[in-house]
Short mmCIF file of N, CA and C in Angstrom, two decimals:
data_model
loop_
_atom_site.label_atom_id
_atom_site.label_comp_id
_atom_site.label_asym_id
_atom_site.label_seq_id
_atom_site.Cartn_x
_atom_site.Cartn_y
_atom_site.Cartn_z
N SER U 1 -44.49 17.88 63.35
CA SER U 1 -43.75 17.16 62.32
C SER U 1 -43.27 15.83 62.88
N LYS U 2 -42.88 14.95 62.01
CA LYS U 2 -42.37 13.63 62.40
C LYS U 2 -40.90 13.53 62.03
N LEU U 3 -40.15 12.73 62.80
CA LEU U 3 -38.72 12.54 62.55
C LEU U 3 -38.35 11.10 62.86
N VAL U 4 -37.57 10.49 61.98
CA VAL U 4 -37.01 9.16 62.23
C VAL U 4 -35.78 9.34 63.11
N MET U 5 -35.75 8.63 64.23
CA MET U 5 -34.66 8.77 65.18
C MET U 5 -33.53 7.79 64.89
N GLY U 6 -32.30 8.28 65.03
CA GLY U 6 -31.11 7.44 64.90
C GLY U 6 -30.56 7.03 66.26
N ALA U 7 -31.26 7.45 67.32
CA ALA U 7 -30.85 7.14 68.69
C ALA U 7 -32.06 7.29 69.60
N ILE U 8 -31.96 6.78 70.82
CA ILE U 8 -33.04 7.00 71.78
C ILE U 8 -32.91 8.39 72.37
N CYS U 9 -34.03 8.94 72.88
CA CYS U 9 -33.99 10.25 73.52
C CYS U 9 -35.19 10.40 74.44
N ASP U 10 -35.10 11.35 75.34
CA ASP U 10 -36.22 11.71 76.21
C ASP U 10 -37.08 12.76 75.51
N GLY U 11 -38.30 12.91 75.97
CA GLY U 11 -39.13 14.00 75.50
C GLY U 11 -38.48 15.33 75.86
N MET U 12 -38.63 16.33 75.03
CA MET U 12 -38.07 17.67 75.16
C MET U 12 -36.56 17.72 74.90
N ALA U 13 -35.98 16.64 74.39
CA ALA U 13 -34.56 16.64 74.05
C ALA U 13 -34.32 17.54 72.84
N LEU U 14 -33.18 18.21 72.82
CA LEU U 14 -32.77 19.00 71.66
C LEU U 14 -32.10 18.05 70.68
N LEU U 15 -32.51 18.12 69.41
CA LEU U 15 -32.06 17.14 68.42
C LEU U 15 -31.29 17.81 67.28
N THR U 16 -30.39 17.07 66.71
CA THR U 16 -29.61 17.48 65.56
C THR U 16 -29.59 16.30 64.58
N PRO U 17 -29.36 16.53 63.29
CA PRO U 17 -29.31 15.38 62.37
C PRO U 17 -28.00 14.61 62.50
N ASP U 18 -28.09 13.27 62.37
CA ASP U 18 -26.87 12.47 62.32
C ASP U 18 -26.41 12.38 60.87
N ILE U 19 -25.39 11.59 60.61
CA ILE U 19 -24.83 11.49 59.25
C ILE U 19 -25.84 10.98 58.23
N ASP U 20 -26.86 10.24 58.69
CA ASP U 20 -27.90 9.71 57.80
C ASP U 20 -29.12 10.62 57.73
N GLY U 21 -29.11 11.74 58.46
CA GLY U 21 -30.25 12.64 58.47
C GLY U 21 -31.31 12.28 59.49
N HIS U 22 -31.04 11.27 60.31
CA HIS U 22 -31.96 10.88 61.38
C HIS U 22 -31.67 11.71 62.62
N GLY U 23 -32.62 11.75 63.54
CA GLY U 23 -32.45 12.54 64.75
C GLY U 23 -31.45 11.95 65.72
N ALA U 24 -30.66 12.83 66.33
CA ALA U 24 -29.72 12.45 67.39
C ALA U 24 -29.74 13.55 68.44
N VAL U 25 -29.47 13.20 69.67
CA VAL U 25 -29.45 14.19 70.74
C VAL U 25 -28.29 15.15 70.51
N ALA U 26 -28.58 16.45 70.55
CA ALA U 26 -27.57 17.47 70.29
C ALA U 26 -26.67 17.67 71.50
N ILE U 27 -25.40 17.92 71.23
CA ILE U 27 -24.47 18.42 72.25
C ILE U 27 -24.59 19.94 72.16
N VAL U 28 -25.24 20.54 73.14
CA VAL U 28 -25.73 21.92 72.97
C VAL U 28 -24.66 22.97 72.76
N ASP U 29 -23.43 22.74 73.18
CA ASP U 29 -22.41 23.76 72.94
C ASP U 29 -21.63 23.50 71.65
N GLU U 30 -22.01 22.45 70.90
CA GLU U 30 -21.30 22.12 69.66
C GLU U 30 -22.21 21.99 68.45
N ASP U 31 -23.44 21.52 68.62
CA ASP U 31 -24.28 21.14 67.50
C ASP U 31 -25.36 22.17 67.19
N PHE U 32 -25.76 22.20 65.93
CA PHE U 32 -26.96 22.91 65.48
C PHE U 32 -28.17 22.13 65.99
N VAL U 33 -29.15 22.83 66.51
CA VAL U 33 -30.38 22.19 66.98
C VAL U 33 -31.46 22.40 65.93
N GLY U 34 -31.95 21.30 65.34
CA GLY U 34 -32.94 21.40 64.28
C GLY U 34 -34.34 21.01 64.70
N ALA U 35 -34.48 20.40 65.88
CA ALA U 35 -35.80 19.98 66.34
C ALA U 35 -35.78 19.75 67.85
N ILE U 36 -36.98 19.79 68.44
CA ILE U 36 -37.16 19.47 69.84
C ILE U 36 -38.12 18.28 69.90
N ALA U 37 -37.71 17.23 70.60
CA ALA U 37 -38.54 16.03 70.71
C ALA U 37 -39.77 16.33 71.56
N LEU U 38 -40.94 16.05 71.04
CA LEU U 38 -42.17 16.24 71.80
C LEU U 38 -42.59 14.96 72.51
N GLU U 39 -41.86 13.89 72.26
CA GLU U 39 -42.09 12.61 72.94
C GLU U 39 -40.77 11.85 72.97
N ALA U 40 -40.68 10.86 73.81
CA ALA U 40 -39.46 10.05 73.92
C ALA U 40 -39.36 9.08 72.75
N ALA U 41 -38.12 8.77 72.36
CA ALA U 41 -37.85 7.70 71.40
C ALA U 41 -37.19 6.58 72.19
N THR U 42 -37.77 5.40 72.14
CA THR U 42 -37.26 4.28 72.92
C THR U 42 -36.48 3.27 72.08
N ALA U 43 -36.39 3.53 70.76
CA ALA U 43 -35.67 2.61 69.87
C ALA U 43 -35.14 3.37 68.65
N ILE U 44 -34.06 2.88 68.09
CA ILE U 44 -33.53 3.43 66.84
C ILE U 44 -34.55 3.16 65.74
N ASP U 45 -34.69 4.08 64.81
CA ASP U 45 -35.63 4.05 63.68
C ASP U 45 -37.08 4.29 64.10
N GLU U 46 -37.31 4.62 65.38
CA GLU U 46 -38.66 4.99 65.81
C GLU U 46 -39.00 6.36 65.22
N ILE U 47 -40.24 6.55 64.83
CA ILE U 47 -40.70 7.83 64.31
C ILE U 47 -41.42 8.56 65.44
N ILE U 48 -40.94 9.77 65.75
CA ILE U 48 -41.52 10.53 66.85
C ILE U 48 -42.01 11.90 66.37
N GLU U 49 -42.84 12.51 67.18
CA GLU U 49 -43.35 13.86 66.94
C GLU U 49 -42.31 14.86 67.44
N VAL U 50 -41.98 15.85 66.60
CA VAL U 50 -41.00 16.87 66.96
C VAL U 50 -41.50 18.26 66.58
N LEU U 51 -40.91 19.26 67.19
CA LEU U 51 -41.12 20.65 66.83
C LEU U 51 -39.88 21.09 66.07
N ILE U 52 -40.05 21.44 64.79
CA ILE U 52 -38.92 21.88 63.98
C ILE U 52 -38.50 23.28 64.43
N THR U 53 -37.20 23.49 64.55
CA THR U 53 -36.67 24.78 65.00
C THR U 53 -35.34 25.03 64.30
N LYS U 54 -34.78 26.18 64.53
CA LYS U 54 -33.46 26.50 63.98
C LYS U 54 -32.70 27.26 65.06
N LEU U 55 -31.88 26.54 65.80
CA LEU U 55 -31.14 27.13 66.91
C LEU U 55 -29.66 26.81 66.79
N GLN U 56 -28.83 27.80 67.03
CA GLN U 56 -27.40 27.57 67.22
C GLN U 56 -27.10 28.11 68.60
N LEU U 57 -26.96 27.22 69.56
CA LEU U 57 -26.78 27.63 70.95
C LEU U 57 -25.32 27.96 71.22
N VAL U 58 -25.10 29.03 71.95
CA VAL U 58 -23.75 29.44 72.33
C VAL U 58 -23.67 29.40 73.85
N VAL U 59 -22.70 28.67 74.35
CA VAL U 59 -22.50 28.57 75.80
C VAL U 59 -21.30 29.43 76.17
N THR U 60 -21.51 30.34 77.11
CA THR U 60 -20.42 31.20 77.56
C THR U 60 -20.17 30.97 79.04
N ALA U 61 -18.95 31.21 79.47
CA ALA U 61 -18.60 31.00 80.88
C ALA U 61 -19.00 32.18 81.73
#
C-alpha cells in the first residue's frame, strides 16, 4: 500500500496517522501503529510504500 507522509522516517519505522491522516513515526508506548514503512521518507508529503497493520503495543517494565 502507499501512504502520504507527514514527516520523515526510516525504513521499517512504525507509523501512526497524524491529525491530517498522513503518516507519522509512532511513539510505541503511546500510539496506535497502523503501518510499517517499507522504505524511508526523506521529505514531508512524500508517498512511500507501507505494510498496513493494526497494532496497539504495550510496554511493560
